[in-house]
Structure formats: C-alpha cells, structure tokens
C-alpha atoms as a PDB file:
ATOM      1  CA  MET A   1     -17.477 -24.008 -37.707  1.00  0.00           C
ATOM      2  CA  ARG A   2     -20.049 -22.522 -35.509  1.00  0.00           C
ATOM      3  CA  THR A   3     -21.208 -20.297 -38.359  1.00  0.00           C
ATOM      4  CA  ILE A   4     -21.895 -23.301 -40.580  1.00  0.00           C
ATOM      5  CA  SER A   5     -23.976 -24.924 -37.841  1.00  0.00           C
ATOM      6  CA  ARG A   6     -26.083 -21.885 -37.410  1.00  0.00           C
ATOM      7  CA  ILE A   7     -26.802 -21.677 -41.112  1.00  0.00           C
ATOM      8  CA  SER A   8     -27.812 -25.269 -41.298  1.00  0.00           C
ATOM      9  CA  LEU A   9     -30.134 -24.863 -38.260  1.00  0.00           C
ATOM     10  CA  SER A  10     -31.698 -21.830 -39.905  1.00  0.00           C
ATOM     11  CA  VAL A  11     -32.278 -23.707 -43.164  1.00  0.00           C
ATOM     12  CA  THR A  12     -33.740 -26.669 -41.262  1.00  0.00           C
ATOM     13  CA  ALA A  13     -36.140 -24.392 -39.317  1.00  0.00           C
ATOM     14  CA  SER A  14     -37.288 -22.710 -42.581  1.00  0.00           C
ATOM     15  CA  ALA A  15     -37.938 -26.086 -44.219  1.00  0.00           C
ATOM     16  CA  VAL A  16     -40.076 -27.165 -41.240  1.00  0.00           C
ATOM     17  CA  LEU A  17     -42.089 -23.921 -41.386  1.00  0.00           C
ATOM     18  CA  VAL A  18     -42.744 -24.236 -45.137  1.00  0.00           C
ATOM     19  CA  GLY A  19     -43.764 -27.875 -44.708  1.00  0.00           C
ATOM     20  CA  SER A  20     -46.364 -26.951 -42.062  1.00  0.00           C
ATOM     21  CA  LEU A  21     -48.030 -24.415 -44.418  1.00  0.00           C
ATOM     22  CA  ALA A  22     -48.398 -26.813 -47.322  1.00  0.00           C
ATOM     23  CA  LEU A  23     -51.928 -27.946 -48.208  1.00  0.00           C
ATOM     24  CA  PRO A  24     -52.860 -31.580 -47.846  1.00  0.00           C
ATOM     25  CA  ALA A  25     -52.516 -33.789 -50.878  1.00  0.00           C
ATOM     26  CA  SER A  26     -56.318 -33.676 -51.377  1.00  0.00           C
ATOM     27  CA  ALA A  27     -58.738 -30.867 -50.377  1.00  0.00           C
ATOM     28  CA  ALA A  28     -62.414 -30.050 -51.008  1.00  0.00           C
ATOM     29  CA  ASP A  29     -64.115 -26.665 -50.859  1.00  0.00           C
ATOM     30  CA  THR A  30     -67.731 -26.154 -49.802  1.00  0.00           C
ATOM     31  CA  THR A  31     -69.523 -23.000 -50.916  1.00  0.00           C
ATOM     32  CA  ALA A  32     -72.007 -21.706 -48.334  1.00  0.00           C
ATOM     33  CA  THR A  33     -74.897 -19.517 -49.515  1.00  0.00           C
ATOM     34  CA  VAL A  34     -77.388 -17.499 -47.499  1.00  0.00           C
ATOM     35  CA  GLN A  35     -80.263 -15.364 -48.765  1.00  0.00           C
ATOM     36  CA  VAL A  36     -81.469 -12.277 -46.915  1.00  0.00           C
ATOM     37  CA  THR A  37     -85.209 -12.032 -47.555  1.00  0.00           C
ATOM     38  CA  ALA A  38     -87.124  -8.809 -47.783  1.00  0.00           C
ATOM     39  CA  GLY A  39     -90.237  -8.113 -45.749  1.00  0.00           C
ATOM     40  CA  GLY A  40     -92.851  -5.460 -46.333  1.00  0.00           C
ATOM     41  CA  LEU A  41     -93.562  -1.807 -45.770  1.00  0.00           C
ATOM     42  CA  GLY A  42     -96.388  -1.069 -43.353  1.00  0.00           C
ATOM     43  CA  ILE A  43     -98.018   1.755 -41.444  1.00  0.00           C
ATOM     44  CA  SER A  44    -100.167   1.764 -38.317  1.00  0.00           C
ATOM     45  CA  ALA A  45    -102.144   4.543 -36.651  1.00  0.00           C
ATOM     46  CA  PRO A  46    -104.551   4.884 -33.737  1.00  0.00           C
ATOM     47  CA  ALA A  47    -108.166   3.948 -34.410  1.00  0.00           C
ATOM     48  CA  GLY A  48    -109.593   7.274 -33.275  1.00  0.00           C
ATOM     49  CA  ALA A  49    -108.878  10.929 -32.612  1.00  0.00           C
ATOM     50  CA  GLY A  50    -111.420  12.855 -30.589  1.00  0.00           C
ATOM     51  CA  LEU A  51    -111.359  16.485 -31.658  1.00  0.00           C
ATOM     52  CA  SER A  52    -112.482  19.078 -29.154  1.00  0.00           C
ATOM     53  CA  SER A  53    -115.868  20.809 -29.499  1.00  0.00           C
ATOM     54  CA  LEU A  54    -116.003  24.018 -31.499  1.00  0.00           C
ATOM     55  CA  ALA A  55    -118.361  26.823 -32.448  1.00  0.00           C
ATOM     56  CA  PRO A  56    -119.090  27.770 -36.070  1.00  0.00           C
ATOM     57  CA  GLY A  57    -115.981  29.446 -37.452  1.00  0.00           C
ATOM     58  CA  GLY A  58    -113.838  27.905 -34.697  1.00  0.00           C
ATOM     59  CA  THR A  59    -110.995  25.396 -34.841  1.00  0.00           C
ATOM     60  CA  ALA A  60    -110.760  22.060 -33.013  1.00  0.00           C
ATOM     61  CA  SER A  61    -107.695  19.851 -32.740  1.00  0.00           C
ATOM     62  CA  ALA A  62    -106.581  16.466 -31.437  1.00  0.00           C
ATOM     63  CA  THR A  63    -103.339  14.568 -31.095  1.00  0.00           C
ATOM     64  CA  VAL A  64    -102.925  11.535 -33.323  1.00  0.00           C
ATOM     65  CA  ALA A  65    -100.399   9.638 -31.215  1.00  0.00           C
ATOM     66  CA  GLY A  66     -98.079   6.820 -32.200  1.00  0.00           C
ATOM     67  CA  VAL A  67     -98.259   6.656 -35.984  1.00  0.00           C
ATOM     68  CA  THR A  68     -95.614   4.099 -36.981  1.00  0.00           C
ATOM     69  CA  VAL A  69     -93.984   3.125 -40.270  1.00  0.00           C
ATOM     70  CA  THR A  70     -92.253  -0.256 -40.284  1.00  0.00           C
ATOM     71  CA  ASP A  71     -89.923  -0.810 -43.241  1.00  0.00           C
ATOM     72  CA  GLU A  72     -88.686  -4.409 -43.381  1.00  0.00           C
ATOM     73  CA  ARG A  73     -87.778  -4.406 -47.071  1.00  0.00           C
ATOM     74  CA  ALA A  74     -84.038  -4.664 -46.252  1.00  0.00           C
ATOM     75  CA  GLY A  75     -83.180  -2.280 -49.070  1.00  0.00           C
ATOM     76  CA  THR A  76     -82.157   1.264 -49.865  1.00  0.00           C
ATOM     77  CA  ILE A  77     -85.395   2.719 -51.257  1.00  0.00           C
ATOM     78  CA  GLY A  78     -86.953   5.478 -49.146  1.00  0.00           C
ATOM     79  CA  TRP A  79     -90.633   5.973 -48.415  1.00  0.00           C
ATOM     80  CA  ASN A  80     -93.246   8.759 -48.224  1.00  0.00           C
ATOM     81  CA  ALA A  81     -95.965   8.419 -45.578  1.00  0.00           C
ATOM     82  CA  ALA A  82     -99.095  10.326 -46.570  1.00  0.00           C
ATOM     83  CA  VAL A  83    -102.501  11.305 -45.230  1.00  0.00           C
ATOM     84  CA  ILE A  84    -105.865  11.891 -46.868  1.00  0.00           C
ATOM     85  CA  MET A  85    -109.171  12.614 -45.183  1.00  0.00           C
ATOM     86  CA  THR A  86    -112.832  12.287 -46.091  1.00  0.00           C
ATOM     87  CA  ASN A  87    -115.219  15.165 -45.526  1.00  0.00           C
ATOM     88  CA  PHE A  88    -116.684  15.446 -42.034  1.00  0.00           C
ATOM     89  CA  THR A  89    -120.338  14.481 -42.349  1.00  0.00           C
ATOM     90  CA  GLY A  90    -123.024  15.105 -39.753  1.00  0.00           C
ATOM     91  CA  THR A  91    -125.477  12.544 -38.426  1.00  0.00           C
ATOM     92  CA  THR A  92    -128.000  13.536 -41.100  1.00  0.00           C
ATOM     93  CA  ASN A  93    -125.339  13.241 -43.854  1.00  0.00           C
ATOM     94  CA  THR A  94    -126.468  16.620 -45.182  1.00  0.00           C
ATOM     95  CA  ASN A  95    -124.268  18.640 -42.848  1.00  0.00           C
ATOM     96  CA  VAL A  96    -120.674  18.682 -44.129  1.00  0.00           C
ATOM     97  CA  ILE A  97    -117.372  20.183 -43.096  1.00  0.00           C
ATOM     98  CA  PRO A  98    -115.041  19.674 -46.064  1.00  0.00           C
ATOM     99  CA  ALA A  99    -111.668  17.945 -45.754  1.00  0.00           C
ATOM    100  CA  THR A 100    -110.212  21.105 -47.253  1.00  0.00           C
ATOM    101  CA  ALA A 101    -110.780  22.671 -43.799  1.00  0.00           C
ATOM    102  CA  ALA A 102    -108.522  20.103 -42.092  1.00  0.00           C
ATOM    103  CA  SER A 103    -104.754  20.197 -41.459  1.00  0.00           C
ATOM    104  CA  TYR A 104    -102.160  17.702 -40.234  1.00  0.00           C
ATOM    105  CA  ALA A 105     -98.960  18.753 -38.444  1.00  0.00           C
ATOM    106  CA  PRO A 106     -96.639  15.797 -37.773  1.00  0.00           C
ATOM    107  CA  GLY A 107     -93.992  16.003 -35.092  1.00  0.00           C
ATOM    108  CA  ALA A 108     -90.412  14.867 -35.595  1.00  0.00           C
ATOM    109  CA  ALA A 109     -90.239  11.102 -36.002  1.00  0.00           C
ATOM    110  CA  VAL A 110     -88.259   8.888 -33.655  1.00  0.00           C
ATOM    111  CA  SER A 111     -86.555   6.366 -35.917  1.00  0.00           C
ATOM    112  CA  THR A 112     -84.543   3.179 -35.638  1.00  0.00           C
ATOM    113  CA  GLY A 113     -82.188   1.752 -38.238  1.00  0.00           C
ATOM    114  CA  THR A 114     -80.580   3.879 -40.915  1.00  0.00           C
ATOM    115  CA  ALA A 115     -82.947   6.467 -42.383  1.00  0.00           C
ATOM    116  CA  THR A 116     -83.284  10.235 -42.353  1.00  0.00           C
ATOM    117  CA  VAL A 117     -86.943  11.078 -41.720  1.00  0.00           C
ATOM    118  CA  ALA A 118     -88.334  14.585 -42.318  1.00  0.00           C
ATOM    119  CA  ALA A 119     -91.812  15.871 -41.419  1.00  0.00           C
ATOM    120  CA  THR A 120     -93.996  18.162 -43.546  1.00  0.00           C
ATOM    121  CA  SER A 121     -97.195  19.834 -42.287  1.00  0.00           C
ATOM    122  CA  GLN A 122    -100.139  19.777 -44.679  1.00  0.00           C
ATOM    123  CA  THR A 123    -103.416  21.642 -45.129  1.00  0.00           C
ATOM    124  CA  ASP A 124    -106.416  20.690 -47.302  1.00  0.00           C
ATOM    125  CA  LEU A 125    -106.480  16.961 -46.635  1.00  0.00           C
ATOM    126  CA  SER A 126    -108.898  16.256 -49.503  1.00  0.00           C
ATOM    127  CA  THR A 127    -106.007  14.799 -51.534  1.00  0.00           C
ATOM    128  CA  ALA A 128    -103.175  12.516 -50.417  1.00  0.00           C
ATOM    129  CA  LYS A 129    -100.129  14.461 -49.276  1.00  0.00           C
ATOM    130  CA  ALA A 130     -96.754  13.385 -47.877  1.00  0.00           C
ATOM    131  CA  VAL A 131     -96.294  14.086 -44.159  1.00  0.00           C
ATOM    132  CA  GLN A 132     -93.098  12.097 -43.429  1.00  0.00           C
ATOM    133  CA  THR A 133     -90.350  11.286 -45.936  1.00  0.00           C
ATOM    134  CA  ALA A 134     -87.508   8.817 -45.382  1.00  0.00           C
ATOM    135  CA  THR A 135     -84.280   9.174 -47.355  1.00  0.00           C
ATOM    136  CA  GLY A 136     -80.816   7.688 -46.921  1.00  0.00           C
ATOM    137  CA  VAL A 137     -82.385   4.318 -46.118  1.00  0.00           C
ATOM    138  CA  VAL A 138     -80.084   1.333 -45.592  1.00  0.00           C
ATOM    139  CA  GLY A 139     -81.772  -1.874 -44.457  1.00  0.00           C
ATOM    140  CA  ASN A 140     -84.736  -2.164 -42.103  1.00  0.00           C
ATOM    141  CA  ASN A 141     -86.004   0.906 -40.245  1.00  0.00           C
ATOM    142  CA  THR A 142     -88.960   2.250 -38.286  1.00  0.00           C
ATOM    143  CA  ALA A 143     -90.294   5.740 -37.628  1.00  0.00           C
ATOM    144  CA  THR A 144     -92.879   6.774 -35.014  1.00  0.00           C
ATOM    145  CA  TRP A 145     -94.460  10.210 -34.590  1.00  0.00           C
ATOM    146  CA  ASP A 146     -97.368  12.099 -33.081  1.00  0.00           C
ATOM    147  CA  ALA A 147     -99.336  14.612 -35.129  1.00  0.00           C
ATOM    148  CA  THR A 148    -101.840  17.363 -34.504  1.00  0.00           C
ATOM    149  CA  LEU A 149    -105.021  17.055 -36.548  1.00  0.00           C
ATOM    150  CA  SER A 150    -107.055  20.276 -36.793  1.00  0.00           C
ATOM    151  CA  VAL A 151    -110.312  21.268 -38.465  1.00  0.00           C
ATOM    152  CA  THR A 152    -111.945  24.668 -38.840  1.00  0.00           C
ATOM    153  CA  ALA A 153    -115.738  24.681 -39.067  1.00  0.00           C
ATOM    154  CA  PRO A 154    -117.302  27.032 -41.596  1.00  0.00           C
ATOM    155  CA  ALA A 155    -118.973  30.099 -40.110  1.00  0.00           C
ATOM    156  CA  ASN A 156    -122.354  28.707 -41.238  1.00  0.00           C
ATOM    157  CA  ALA A 157    -121.799  25.174 -39.797  1.00  0.00           C
ATOM    158  CA  LEU A 158    -124.871  23.662 -38.171  1.00  0.00           C
ATOM    159  CA  ALA A 159    -124.878  22.053 -34.726  1.00  0.00           C
ATOM    160  CA  ASP A 160    -124.284  18.316 -35.216  1.00  0.00           C
ATOM    161  CA  THR A 161    -121.745  15.565 -34.549  1.00  0.00           C
ATOM    162  CA  TYR A 162    -119.449  15.264 -37.550  1.00  0.00           C
ATOM    163  CA  THR A 163    -117.305  12.267 -38.452  1.00  0.00           C
ATOM    164  CA  ALA A 164    -114.476  11.851 -40.971  1.00  0.00           C
ATOM    165  CA  VAL A 165    -111.880   9.185 -41.733  1.00  0.00           C
ATOM    166  CA  LEU A 166    -108.177  10.070 -41.774  1.00  0.00           C
ATOM    167  CA  THR A 167    -106.167   7.506 -43.741  1.00  0.00           C
ATOM    168  CA  HIS A 168    -102.391   7.052 -43.389  1.00  0.00           C
ATOM    169  CA  SER A 169    -100.771   5.377 -46.402  1.00  0.00           C
ATOM    170  CA  PHE A 170     -97.795   5.672 -48.772  1.00  0.00           C
ATOM    171  CA  LEU A 171     -97.335   7.722 -51.925  1.00  0.00           C
END
C-alpha cells in the first residue's frame, strides 16, 4: 500500500506544478519600441601651427596636435580623414611657396569604440588626400592624432612671412 500512496502523492505534486505554470484566463501583451538615432561625423583641429623659420631651400616643420574625428553615426560605415592646403602666400601676395612643397605625416591615432584606424603620410598637399582611414567600424567611435606638417621653401624664395591654410575634412 505504501507504493500506491507514493504514486498518488507524485501525481498530486505534478498537477500542482502544472497548474502554477498555466497562463491566466485573460492576458494582454504590450510591444515596446525604441529607436537608436544617428548623430553626425565631425572633425576638429587646432587653429594654428607655427612652423619654424627657414632659409631658402630649407625645410620647416610644426606639430599639429590633437586632430580629432568624432563619429556618432551609430553605424558600420568607415571614414577617410583628409587634408588639403592652400599655397603659402607672403605679405605682398606675390611671394608664394606652393602647397606642393608641403607634407603631412600623421601619427598613430588613439581611438575609442570599435574601429581600426590607419595613418598614411602625404606629400603635395595641393589636392585632398586621405591621412587617416577607419575600417571595421561598429557604432560610435573617435580617433585623435598628432601630425607633423612640413614645408620646403624653394631655393629662390624671398624673405617674407608666408601664410597658408591647412584644412582637415573627409573624402
């Protein structure tokens, strides 16, 4: 008889367990939706870079510190940061050192988020050229680097103060 009792206790315990898992007689589902919004892609750079003095035929350089790309697009598309430079013009605007005589050597970028960022040095800054390229992007990311900007004056350059504009942008 003990065996019969045990079986009936086991069946009773199983019935209680199944009853506790049953859904209520009426239920209502609510669907929750959230949208992740995309931001923009931006670049910032220092306002100035003071190159050292040079003699005709010599080369001057300066550090362009803290160039930063901020990618808040929340996507998977990479980016190409580029530079282009105007000619260096003297105070009389007749003295010129061409942008073809300038070069830009970016250092390795320090990045946050998921992105592989690779640097490429460039010469002849008269046309826009990629200097940092991000691939393998997943979500938001940033990259910050320092670069060395150099210019070689022609051997026939005249004494003057020359000014040019270096623009960081995207290709």
